[in-house]
């Protein structure tokens, strides 16, 4: 028995703008997404306002897309946790799930 499969790929159409971006990016901003560092000291002390809309989350009045990953602490040692979190932040993650 002979079987043949053909798969065709085509490049995605190019867009002039990012359809997932729900706010205008700030040119001099270090991050395109809201991180904990971007919150005001008052919000860090007293908590912050989180709302959900059809397009994503609004945190302290700033539209934000949550980009997350997970870290399995059982698969790492305590001395590497700071490094793992720093690498996650460097990669643009602003949400980290810690699996127990």
PDB file of N, CA and C in Angstrom:
ATOM      1  N   UNK A   1       0.846  -1.160   0.000  1.00  0.00           N
ATOM      2  CA  UNK A   1       0.000   0.000   0.000  1.00  0.00           C
ATOM      3  C   UNK A   1       0.899   1.233   0.000  1.00  0.00           C
ATOM      4  N   UNK A   2       0.566   2.188  -0.813  1.00  0.00           N
ATOM      5  CA  UNK A   2       1.333   3.423  -0.939  1.00  0.00           C
ATOM      6  C   UNK A   2       0.442   4.591  -0.531  1.00  0.00           C
ATOM      7  N   UNK A   3       0.985   5.443   0.299  1.00  0.00           N
ATOM      8  CA  UNK A   3       0.229   6.601   0.753  1.00  0.00           C
ATOM      9  C   UNK A   3       1.084   7.848   0.564  1.00  0.00           C
ATOM     10  N   UNK A   4       0.482   8.898   0.094  1.00  0.00           N
ATOM     11  CA  UNK A   4       1.209  10.159  -0.103  1.00  0.00           C
ATOM     12  C   UNK A   4       0.398  11.291   0.519  1.00  0.00           C
ATOM     13  N   UNK A   5       1.109  12.179   1.157  1.00  0.00           N
ATOM     14  CA  UNK A   5       0.467  13.338   1.773  1.00  0.00           C
ATOM     15  C   UNK A   5       1.183  14.588   1.304  1.00  0.00           C
ATOM     16  N   UNK A   6       0.422  15.569   0.895  1.00  0.00           N
ATOM     17  CA  UNK A   6       0.993  16.829   0.451  1.00  0.00           C
ATOM     18  C   UNK A   6       0.460  17.941   1.348  1.00  0.00           C
ATOM     19  N   UNK A   7       1.363  18.714   1.871  1.00  0.00           N
ATOM     20  CA  UNK A   7       0.985  19.834   2.727  1.00  0.00           C
ATOM     21  C   UNK A   7       1.528  21.104   2.098  1.00  0.00           C
ATOM     22  N   UNK A   8       0.672  22.081   1.922  1.00  0.00           N
ATOM     23  CA  UNK A   8       1.101  23.352   1.330  1.00  0.00           C
ATOM     24  C   UNK A   8       1.104  24.426   2.412  1.00  0.00           C
ATOM     25  N   UNK A   9       2.150  25.214   2.427  1.00  0.00           N
ATOM     26  CA  UNK A   9       2.260  26.320   3.370  1.00  0.00           C
ATOM     27  C   UNK A   9       2.328  27.619   2.594  1.00  0.00           C
ATOM     28  N   UNK A  10       1.761  28.654   3.150  1.00  0.00           N
ATOM     29  CA  UNK A  10       1.918  29.973   2.555  1.00  0.00           C
ATOM     30  C   UNK A  10       2.232  30.955   3.677  1.00  0.00           C
ATOM     31  N   UNK A  11       2.944  31.967   3.338  1.00  0.00           N
ATOM     32  CA  UNK A  11       3.295  32.979   4.328  1.00  0.00           C
ATOM     33  C   UNK A  11       2.043  33.728   4.772  1.00  0.00           C
ATOM     34  N   UNK A  12       1.964  34.094   6.042  1.00  0.00           N
ATOM     35  CA  UNK A  12       0.806  34.871   6.493  1.00  0.00           C
ATOM     36  C   UNK A  12       0.810  36.257   5.856  1.00  0.00           C
ATOM     37  N   UNK A  13      -0.373  36.823   5.728  1.00  0.00           N
ATOM     38  CA  UNK A  13      -0.453  38.164   5.157  1.00  0.00           C
ATOM     39  C   UNK A  13       0.175  39.167   6.118  1.00  0.00           C
ATOM     40  N   UNK A  14       0.844  40.149   5.564  1.00  0.00           N
ATOM     41  CA  UNK A  14       1.497  41.164   6.382  1.00  0.00           C
ATOM     42  C   UNK A  14       0.484  42.213   6.820  1.00  0.00           C
ATOM     43  N   UNK A  15       0.624  42.689   8.030  1.00  0.00           N
ATOM     44  CA  UNK A  15      -0.273  43.717   8.560  1.00  0.00           C
ATOM     45  C   UNK A  15       0.525  44.989   8.813  1.00  0.00           C
ATOM     46  N   UNK A  16      -0.161  46.106   8.706  1.00  0.00           N
ATOM     47  CA  UNK A  16       0.478  47.384   9.009  1.00  0.00           C
ATOM     48  C   UNK A  16       0.566  47.631  10.505  1.00  0.00           C
ATOM     49  N   UNK A  17      -0.312  46.981  11.273  1.00  0.00           N
ATOM     50  CA  UNK A  17      -0.308  47.204  12.718  1.00  0.00           C
ATOM     51  C   UNK A  17      -0.554  45.882  13.432  1.00  0.00           C
ATOM     52  N   UNK A  18      -0.237  45.854  14.694  1.00  0.00           N
ATOM     53  CA  UNK A  18      -0.434  44.672  15.515  1.00  0.00           C
ATOM     54  C   UNK A  18      -1.882  44.639  15.997  1.00  0.00           C
ATOM     55  N   UNK A  19      -2.682  43.627  15.602  1.00  0.00           N
ATOM     56  CA  UNK A  19      -4.089  43.600  16.016  1.00  0.00           C
ATOM     57  C   UNK A  19      -4.271  43.297  17.496  1.00  0.00           C
ATOM     58  N   UNK A  20      -3.245  42.767  18.172  1.00  0.00           N
ATOM     59  CA  UNK A  20      -3.360  42.439  19.591  1.00  0.00           C
ATOM     60  C   UNK A  20      -3.022  43.611  20.497  1.00  0.00           C
ATOM     61  N   UNK A  21      -2.378  44.630  19.959  1.00  0.00           N
ATOM     62  CA  UNK A  21      -1.967  45.769  20.770  1.00  0.00           C
ATOM     63  C   UNK A  21      -3.191  46.643  21.037  1.00  0.00           C
ATOM     64  N   UNK A  22      -3.554  46.822  22.298  1.00  0.00           N
ATOM     65  CA  UNK A  22      -4.791  47.541  22.610  1.00  0.00           C
ATOM     66  C   UNK A  22      -4.528  48.952  23.103  1.00  0.00           C
ATOM     67  N   UNK A  23      -3.314  49.428  22.964  1.00  0.00           N
ATOM     68  CA  UNK A  23      -2.995  50.809  23.306  1.00  0.00           C
ATOM     69  C   UNK A  23      -1.835  51.244  22.437  1.00  0.00           C
ATOM     70  N   UNK A  24      -1.632  52.518  22.360  1.00  0.00           N
ATOM     71  CA  UNK A  24      -0.525  53.040  21.568  1.00  0.00           C
ATOM     72  C   UNK A  24       0.783  52.852  22.328  1.00  0.00           C
ATOM     73  N   UNK A  25       1.783  52.209  21.716  1.00  0.00           N
ATOM     74  CA  UNK A  25       3.056  52.026  22.420  1.00  0.00           C
ATOM     75  C   UNK A  25       3.771  53.352  22.643  1.00  0.00           C
ATOM     76  N   UNK A  26       4.433  53.451  23.761  1.00  0.00           N
ATOM     77  CA  UNK A  26       5.213  54.639  24.092  1.00  0.00           C
ATOM     78  C   UNK A  26       6.633  54.398  23.605  1.00  0.00           C
ATOM     79  N   UNK A  27       7.149  55.318  22.784  1.00  0.00           N
ATOM     80  CA  UNK A  27       8.449  55.101  22.151  1.00  0.00           C
ATOM     81  C   UNK A  27       9.596  55.016  23.150  1.00  0.00           C
ATOM     82  N   UNK A  28       9.564  55.828  24.206  1.00  0.00           N
ATOM     83  CA  UNK A  28      10.684  55.829  25.140  1.00  0.00           C
ATOM     84  C   UNK A  28      10.472  54.862  26.308  1.00  0.00           C
ATOM     85  N   UNK A  29       9.439  54.049  26.246  1.00  0.00           N
ATOM     86  CA  UNK A  29       9.151  53.097  27.313  1.00  0.00           C
ATOM     87  C   UNK A  29      10.014  51.849  27.141  1.00  0.00           C
ATOM     88  N   UNK A  30      10.507  51.312  28.235  1.00  0.00           N
ATOM     89  CA  UNK A  30      11.356  50.131  28.170  1.00  0.00           C
ATOM     90  C   UNK A  30      10.549  48.887  27.803  1.00  0.00           C
ATOM     91  N   UNK A  31       9.299  48.818  28.227  1.00  0.00           N
ATOM     92  CA  UNK A  31       8.464  47.656  27.964  1.00  0.00           C
ATOM     93  C   UNK A  31       7.209  48.076  27.213  1.00  0.00           C
ATOM     94  N   UNK A  32       6.707  47.200  26.362  1.00  0.00           N
ATOM     95  CA  UNK A  32       5.450  47.434  25.668  1.00  0.00           C
ATOM     96  C   UNK A  32       4.268  46.970  26.515  1.00  0.00           C
ATOM     97  N   UNK A  33       4.534  46.198  27.544  1.00  0.00           N
ATOM     98  CA  UNK A  33       3.483  45.639  28.372  1.00  0.00           C
ATOM     99  C   UNK A  33       3.682  46.083  29.813  1.00  0.00           C
ATOM    100  N   UNK A  34       2.605  46.168  30.542  1.00  0.00           N
ATOM    101  CA  UNK A  34       2.659  46.609  31.930  1.00  0.00           C
ATOM    102  C   UNK A  34       3.350  45.557  32.787  1.00  0.00           C
ATOM    103  N   UNK A  35       4.321  45.977  33.546  1.00  0.00           N
ATOM    104  CA  UNK A  35       5.002  45.088  34.481  1.00  0.00           C
ATOM    105  C   UNK A  35       4.821  45.637  35.890  1.00  0.00           C
ATOM    106  N   UNK A  36       5.197  44.857  36.862  1.00  0.00           N
ATOM    107  CA  UNK A  36       5.081  45.283  38.260  1.00  0.00           C
ATOM    108  C   UNK A  36       5.898  46.544  38.505  1.00  0.00           C
ATOM    109  N   UNK A  37       7.035  46.663  37.818  1.00  0.00           N
ATOM    110  CA  UNK A  37       7.879  47.848  37.978  1.00  0.00           C
ATOM    111  C   UNK A  37       7.180  49.120  37.507  1.00  0.00           C
ATOM    112  N   UNK A  38       6.210  48.986  36.589  1.00  0.00           N
ATOM    113  CA  UNK A  38       5.523  50.157  36.046  1.00  0.00           C
ATOM    114  C   UNK A  38       4.438  50.684  36.989  1.00  0.00           C
ATOM    115  N   UNK A  39       4.070  49.912  38.004  1.00  0.00           N
ATOM    116  CA  UNK A  39       3.053  50.362  38.949  1.00  0.00           C
ATOM    117  C   UNK A  39       3.629  51.417  39.882  1.00  0.00           C
ATOM    118  N   UNK A  40       2.780  52.322  40.309  1.00  0.00           N
ATOM    119  CA  UNK A  40       3.235  53.374  41.225  1.00  0.00           C
ATOM    120  C   UNK A  40       3.534  52.768  42.599  1.00  0.00           C
ATOM    121  N   UNK A  41       4.430  53.395  43.362  1.00  0.00           N
ATOM    122  CA  UNK A  41       4.724  52.893  44.713  1.00  0.00           C
ATOM    123  C   UNK A  41       3.470  52.817  45.595  1.00  0.00           C
ATOM    124  N   UNK A  42       2.554  53.770  45.404  1.00  0.00           N
ATOM    125  CA  UNK A  42       1.307  53.754  46.175  1.00  0.00           C
ATOM    126  C   UNK A  42       0.481  52.511  45.845  1.00  0.00           C
ATOM    127  N   UNK A  43       0.413  52.150  44.560  1.00  0.00           N
ATOM    128  CA  UNK A  43      -0.332  50.955  44.166  1.00  0.00           C
ATOM    129  C   UNK A  43       0.317  49.692  44.714  1.00  0.00           C
ATOM    130  N   UNK A  44       1.642  49.681  44.752  1.00  0.00           N
ATOM    131  CA  UNK A  44       2.331  48.507  45.298  1.00  0.00           C
ATOM    132  C   UNK A  44       2.044  48.338  46.787  1.00  0.00           C
ATOM    133  N   UNK A  45       1.920  49.457  47.514  1.00  0.00           N
ATOM    134  CA  UNK A  45       1.643  49.403  48.956  1.00  0.00           C
ATOM    135  C   UNK A  45       0.182  49.073  49.245  1.00  0.00           C
ATOM    136  N   UNK A  46      -0.727  49.754  48.542  1.00  0.00           N
ATOM    137  CA  UNK A  46      -2.151  49.687  48.873  1.00  0.00           C
ATOM    138  C   UNK A  46      -2.966  48.779  47.966  1.00  0.00           C
ATOM    139  N   UNK A  47      -2.352  48.167  46.991  1.00  0.00           N
ATOM    140  CA  UNK A  47      -3.079  47.340  46.040  1.00  0.00           C
ATOM    141  C   UNK A  47      -3.395  48.124  44.781  1.00  0.00           C
ATOM    142  N   UNK A  48      -3.848  47.446  43.776  1.00  0.00           N
ATOM    143  CA  UNK A  48      -4.140  48.105  42.513  1.00  0.00           C
ATOM    144  C   UNK A  48      -5.461  47.610  41.958  1.00  0.00           C
ATOM    145  N   UNK A  49      -6.031  48.402  41.069  1.00  0.00           N
ATOM    146  CA  UNK A  49      -7.341  48.150  40.498  1.00  0.00           C
ATOM    147  C   UNK A  49      -7.191  47.315  39.227  1.00  0.00           C
ATOM    148  N   UNK A  50      -7.866  46.171  39.169  1.00  0.00           N
ATOM    149  CA  UNK A  50      -7.814  45.303  37.990  1.00  0.00           C
ATOM    150  C   UNK A  50      -9.228  45.146  37.459  1.00  0.00           C
ATOM    151  N   UNK A  51      -9.403  45.436  36.176  1.00  0.00           N
ATOM    152  CA  UNK A  51     -10.693  45.254  35.509  1.00  0.00           C
ATOM    153  C   UNK A  51     -10.476  44.410  34.263  1.00  0.00           C
ATOM    154  N   UNK A  52     -11.510  43.684  33.872  1.00  0.00           N
ATOM    155  CA  UNK A  52     -11.452  42.854  32.676  1.00  0.00           C
ATOM    156  C   UNK A  52     -12.393  43.434  31.630  1.00  0.00           C
ATOM    157  N   UNK A  53     -11.908  43.589  30.408  1.00  0.00           N
ATOM    158  CA  UNK A  53     -12.733  44.064  29.296  1.00  0.00           C
ATOM    159  C   UNK A  53     -12.761  42.992  28.215  1.00  0.00           C
ATOM    160  N   UNK A  54     -13.479  43.268  27.128  1.00  0.00           N
ATOM    161  CA  UNK A  54     -13.523  42.319  26.016  1.00  0.00           C
ATOM    162  C   UNK A  54     -12.152  42.117  25.382  1.00  0.00           C
ATOM    163  N   UNK A  55     -11.273  43.094  25.493  1.00  0.00           N
ATOM    164  CA  UNK A  55      -9.969  43.033  24.833  1.00  0.00           C
ATOM    165  C   UNK A  55      -8.818  42.655  25.752  1.00  0.00           C
ATOM    166  N   UNK A  56      -9.051  42.553  27.050  1.00  0.00           N
ATOM    167  CA  UNK A  56      -7.955  42.210  27.949  1.00  0.00           C
ATOM    168  C   UNK A  56      -8.163  42.802  29.326  1.00  0.00           C
ATOM    169  N   UNK A  57      -7.081  43.021  30.012  1.00  0.00           N
ATOM    170  CA  UNK A  57      -7.120  43.540  31.374  1.00  0.00           C
ATOM    171  C   UNK A  57      -6.730  45.014  31.404  1.00  0.00           C
ATOM    172  N   UNK A  58      -7.333  45.743  32.331  1.00  0.00           N
ATOM    173  CA  UNK A  58      -6.960  47.127  32.596  1.00  0.00           C
ATOM    174  C   UNK A  58      -6.479  47.159  34.044  1.00  0.00           C
ATOM    175  N   UNK A  59      -5.194  47.464  34.231  1.00  0.00           N
ATOM    176  CA  UNK A  59      -4.593  47.478  35.559  1.00  0.00           C
ATOM    177  C   UNK A  59      -4.217  48.910  35.892  1.00  0.00           C
ATOM    178  N   UNK A  60      -4.823  49.438  36.941  1.00  0.00           N
ATOM    179  CA  UNK A  60      -4.630  50.837  37.344  1.00  0.00           C
ATOM    180  C   UNK A  60      -4.845  51.799  36.173  1.00  0.00           C
ATOM    181  N   UNK A  61      -5.867  51.530  35.369  1.00  0.00           N
ATOM    182  CA  UNK A  61      -6.209  52.410  34.263  1.00  0.00           C
ATOM    183  C   UNK A  61      -5.365  52.230  33.015  1.00  0.00           C
ATOM    184  N   UNK A  62      -4.424  51.291  33.018  1.00  0.00           N
ATOM    185  CA  UNK A  62      -3.568  51.057  31.849  1.00  0.00           C
ATOM    186  C   UNK A  62      -3.947  49.725  31.209  1.00  0.00           C
ATOM    187  N   UNK A  63      -4.262  49.759  29.907  1.00  0.00           N
ATOM    188  CA  UNK A  63      -4.580  48.531  29.191  1.00  0.00           C
ATOM    189  C   UNK A  63      -3.347  47.641  29.171  1.00  0.00           C
ATOM    190  N   UNK A  64      -3.547  46.369  29.438  1.00  0.00           N
ATOM    191  CA  UNK A  64      -2.408  45.464  29.537  1.00  0.00           C
ATOM    192  C   UNK A  64      -2.761  44.089  29.001  1.00  0.00           C
ATOM    193  N   UNK A  65      -1.820  43.478  28.345  1.00  0.00           N
ATOM    194  CA  UNK A  65      -1.936  42.091  27.918  1.00  0.00           C
ATOM    195  C   UNK A  65      -1.054  41.282  28.857  1.00  0.00           C
ATOM    196  N   UNK A  66      -1.616  40.247  29.463  1.00  0.00           N
ATOM    197  CA  UNK A  66      -0.837  39.420  30.366  1.00  0.00           C
ATOM    198  C   UNK A  66      -0.118  38.341  29.561  1.00  0.00           C
ATOM    199  N   UNK A  67       1.186  38.346  29.639  1.00  0.00           N
ATOM    200  CA  UNK A  67       2.010  37.334  28.984  1.00  0.00           C
ATOM    201  C   UNK A  67       2.638  36.487  30.072  1.00  0.00           C
ATOM    202  N   UNK A  68       2.278  35.225  30.120  1.00  0.00           N
ATOM    203  CA  UNK A  68       2.710  34.423  31.248  1.00  0.00           C
ATOM    204  C   UNK A  68       3.456  33.161  30.884  1.00  0.00           C
ATOM    205  N   UNK A  69       4.065  32.628  31.893  1.00  0.00           N
ATOM    206  CA  UNK A  69       4.769  31.364  31.807  1.00  0.00           C
ATOM    207  C   UNK A  69       4.709  30.708  33.170  1.00  0.00           C
ATOM    208  N   UNK A  70       5.283  29.530  33.275  1.00  0.00           N
ATOM    209  CA  UNK A  70       5.262  28.847  34.564  1.00  0.00           C
ATOM    210  C   UNK A  70       6.659  28.405  34.958  1.00  0.00           C
ATOM    211  N   UNK A  71       6.883  28.370  36.245  1.00  0.00           N
ATOM    212  CA  UNK A  71       8.146  27.899  36.805  1.00  0.00           C
ATOM    213  C   UNK A  71       7.802  26.798  37.797  1.00  0.00           C
ATOM    214  N   UNK A  72       8.346  25.633  37.586  1.00  0.00           N
ATOM    215  CA  UNK A  72       8.139  24.507  38.490  1.00  0.00           C
ATOM    216  C   UNK A  72       9.263  24.534  39.516  1.00  0.00           C
ATOM    217  N   UNK A  73       8.949  25.032  40.707  1.00  0.00           N
ATOM    218  CA  UNK A  73      10.016  25.188  41.689  1.00  0.00           C
ATOM    219  C   UNK A  73      10.596  23.841  42.109  1.00  0.00           C
ATOM    220  N   UNK A  74       9.835  22.763  41.985  1.00  0.00           N
ATOM    221  CA  UNK A  74      10.359  21.450  42.346  1.00  0.00           C
ATOM    222  C   UNK A  74      11.423  20.973  41.356  1.00  0.00           C
ATOM    223  N   UNK A  75      11.449  21.569  40.171  1.00  0.00           N
ATOM    224  CA  UNK A  75      12.442  21.196  39.156  1.00  0.00           C
ATOM    225  C   UNK A  75      13.643  22.126  39.158  1.00  0.00           C
ATOM    226  N   UNK A  76      13.695  23.008  40.114  1.00  0.00           N
ATOM    227  CA  UNK A  76      14.830  23.926  40.225  1.00  0.00           C
ATOM    228  C   UNK A  76      15.230  24.023  41.694  1.00  0.00           C
ATOM    229  N   UNK A  77      16.356  24.648  41.926  1.00  0.00           N
ATOM    230  CA  UNK A  77      16.825  24.801  43.304  1.00  0.00           C
ATOM    231  C   UNK A  77      16.580  26.239  43.758  1.00  0.00           C
ATOM    232  N   UNK A  78      16.444  26.459  45.060  1.00  0.00           N
ATOM    233  CA  UNK A  78      16.165  27.814  45.553  1.00  0.00           C
ATOM    234  C   UNK A  78      17.182  28.860  45.101  1.00  0.00           C
ATOM    235  N   UNK A  79      18.429  28.472  44.912  1.00  0.00           N
ATOM    236  CA  UNK A  79      19.423  29.464  44.494  1.00  0.00           C
ATOM    237  C   UNK A  79      19.261  29.882  43.036  1.00  0.00           C
ATOM    238  N   UNK A  80      18.429  29.181  42.247  1.00  0.00           N
ATOM    239  CA  UNK A  80      18.203  29.571  40.849  1.00  0.00           C
ATOM    240  C   UNK A  80      16.899  30.332  40.653  1.00  0.00           C
ATOM    241  N   UNK A  81      16.066  30.441  41.679  1.00  0.00           N
ATOM    242  CA  UNK A  81      14.760  31.076  41.523  1.00  0.00           C
ATOM    243  C   UNK A  81      14.870  32.534  41.101  1.00  0.00           C
ATOM    244  N   UNK A  82      15.757  33.293  41.715  1.00  0.00           N
ATOM    245  CA  UNK A  82      15.927  34.702  41.327  1.00  0.00           C
ATOM    246  C   UNK A  82      16.329  34.813  39.864  1.00  0.00           C
ATOM    247  N   UNK A  83      17.237  33.954  39.438  1.00  0.00           N
ATOM    248  CA  UNK A  83      17.702  33.969  38.050  1.00  0.00           C
ATOM    249  C   UNK A  83      16.568  33.607  37.091  1.00  0.00           C
ATOM    250  N   UNK A  84      15.769  32.607  37.444  1.00  0.00           N
ATOM    251  CA  UNK A  84      14.652  32.197  36.587  1.00  0.00           C
ATOM    252  C   UNK A  84      13.620  33.308  36.444  1.00  0.00           C
ATOM    253  N   UNK A  85      13.305  33.982  37.551  1.00  0.00           N
ATOM    254  CA  UNK A  85      12.345  35.089  37.488  1.00  0.00           C
ATOM    255  C   UNK A  85      12.905  36.262  36.695  1.00  0.00           C
ATOM    256  N   UNK A  86      14.195  36.544  36.842  1.00  0.00           N
ATOM    257  CA  UNK A  86      14.822  37.624  36.072  1.00  0.00           C
ATOM    258  C   UNK A  86      14.798  37.301  34.584  1.00  0.00           C
ATOM    259  N   UNK A  87      15.040  36.046  34.217  1.00  0.00           N
ATOM    260  CA  UNK A  87      15.001  35.645  32.804  1.00  0.00           C
ATOM    261  C   UNK A  87      13.581  35.736  32.252  1.00  0.00           C
ATOM    262  N   UNK A  88      12.595  35.371  33.058  1.00  0.00           N
ATOM    263  CA  UNK A  88      11.203  35.482  32.621  1.00  0.00           C
ATOM    264  C   UNK A  88      10.848  36.941  32.359  1.00  0.00           C
ATOM    265  N   UNK A  89      11.276  37.829  33.247  1.00  0.00           N
ATOM    266  CA  UNK A  89      11.023  39.262  33.065  1.00  0.00           C
ATOM    267  C   UNK A  89      11.752  39.783  31.831  1.00  0.00           C
ATOM    268  N   UNK A  90      12.989  39.341  31.638  1.00  0.00           N
ATOM    269  CA  UNK A  90      13.776  39.762  30.474  1.00  0.00           C
ATOM    270  C   UNK A  90      13.115  39.319  29.173  1.00  0.00           C
ATOM    271  N   UNK A  91      12.443  38.166  29.201  1.00  0.00           N
ATOM    272  CA  UNK A  91      11.747  37.663  28.020  1.00  0.00           C
ATOM    273  C   UNK A  91      10.403  38.338  27.797  1.00  0.00           C
ATOM    274  N   UNK A  92      10.024  39.259  28.679  1.00  0.00           N
ATOM    275  CA  UNK A  92       8.791  40.015  28.485  1.00  0.00           C
ATOM    276  C   UNK A  92       7.585  39.468  29.221  1.00  0.00           C
ATOM    277  N   UNK A  93       7.772  38.465  30.055  1.00  0.00           N
ATOM    278  CA  UNK A  93       6.636  37.929  30.801  1.00  0.00           C
ATOM    279  C   UNK A  93       6.285  38.865  31.948  1.00  0.00           C
ATOM    280  N   UNK A  94       4.997  39.095  32.128  1.00  0.00           N
ATOM    281  CA  UNK A  94       4.561  39.911  33.256  1.00  0.00           C
ATOM    282  C   UNK A  94       3.609  39.135  34.161  1.00  0.00           C
ATOM    283  N   UNK A  95       3.547  37.830  33.950  1.00  0.00           N
ATOM    284  CA  UNK A  95       2.735  36.948  34.772  1.00  0.00           C
ATOM    285  C   UNK A  95       3.479  35.624  34.888  1.00  0.00           C
ATOM    286  N   UNK A  96       3.692  35.154  36.102  1.00  0.00           N
ATOM    287  CA  UNK A  96       4.387  33.883  36.304  1.00  0.00           C
ATOM    288  C   UNK A  96       3.544  33.004  37.208  1.00  0.00           C
ATOM    289  N   UNK A  97       3.292  31.788  36.738  1.00  0.00           N
ATOM    290  CA  UNK A  97       2.578  30.799  37.537  1.00  0.00           C
ATOM    291  C   UNK A  97       3.623  29.926  38.219  1.00  0.00           C
ATOM    292  N   UNK A  98       3.514  29.796  39.524  1.00  0.00           N
ATOM    293  CA  UNK A  98       4.419  28.927  40.270  1.00  0.00           C
ATOM    294  C   UNK A  98       3.671  27.642  40.577  1.00  0.00           C
ATOM    295  N   UNK A  99       4.147  26.543  40.026  1.00  0.00           N
ATOM    296  CA  UNK A  99       3.467  25.255  40.180  1.00  0.00           C
ATOM    297  C   UNK A  99       3.976  24.524  41.408  1.00  0.00           C
ATOM    298  N   UNK A 100       3.052  24.076  42.226  1.00  0.00           N
ATOM    299  CA  UNK A 100       3.432  23.343  43.441  1.00  0.00           C
ATOM    300  C   UNK A 100       3.343  21.853  43.209  1.00  0.00           C
TER     301      UNK A 100
END
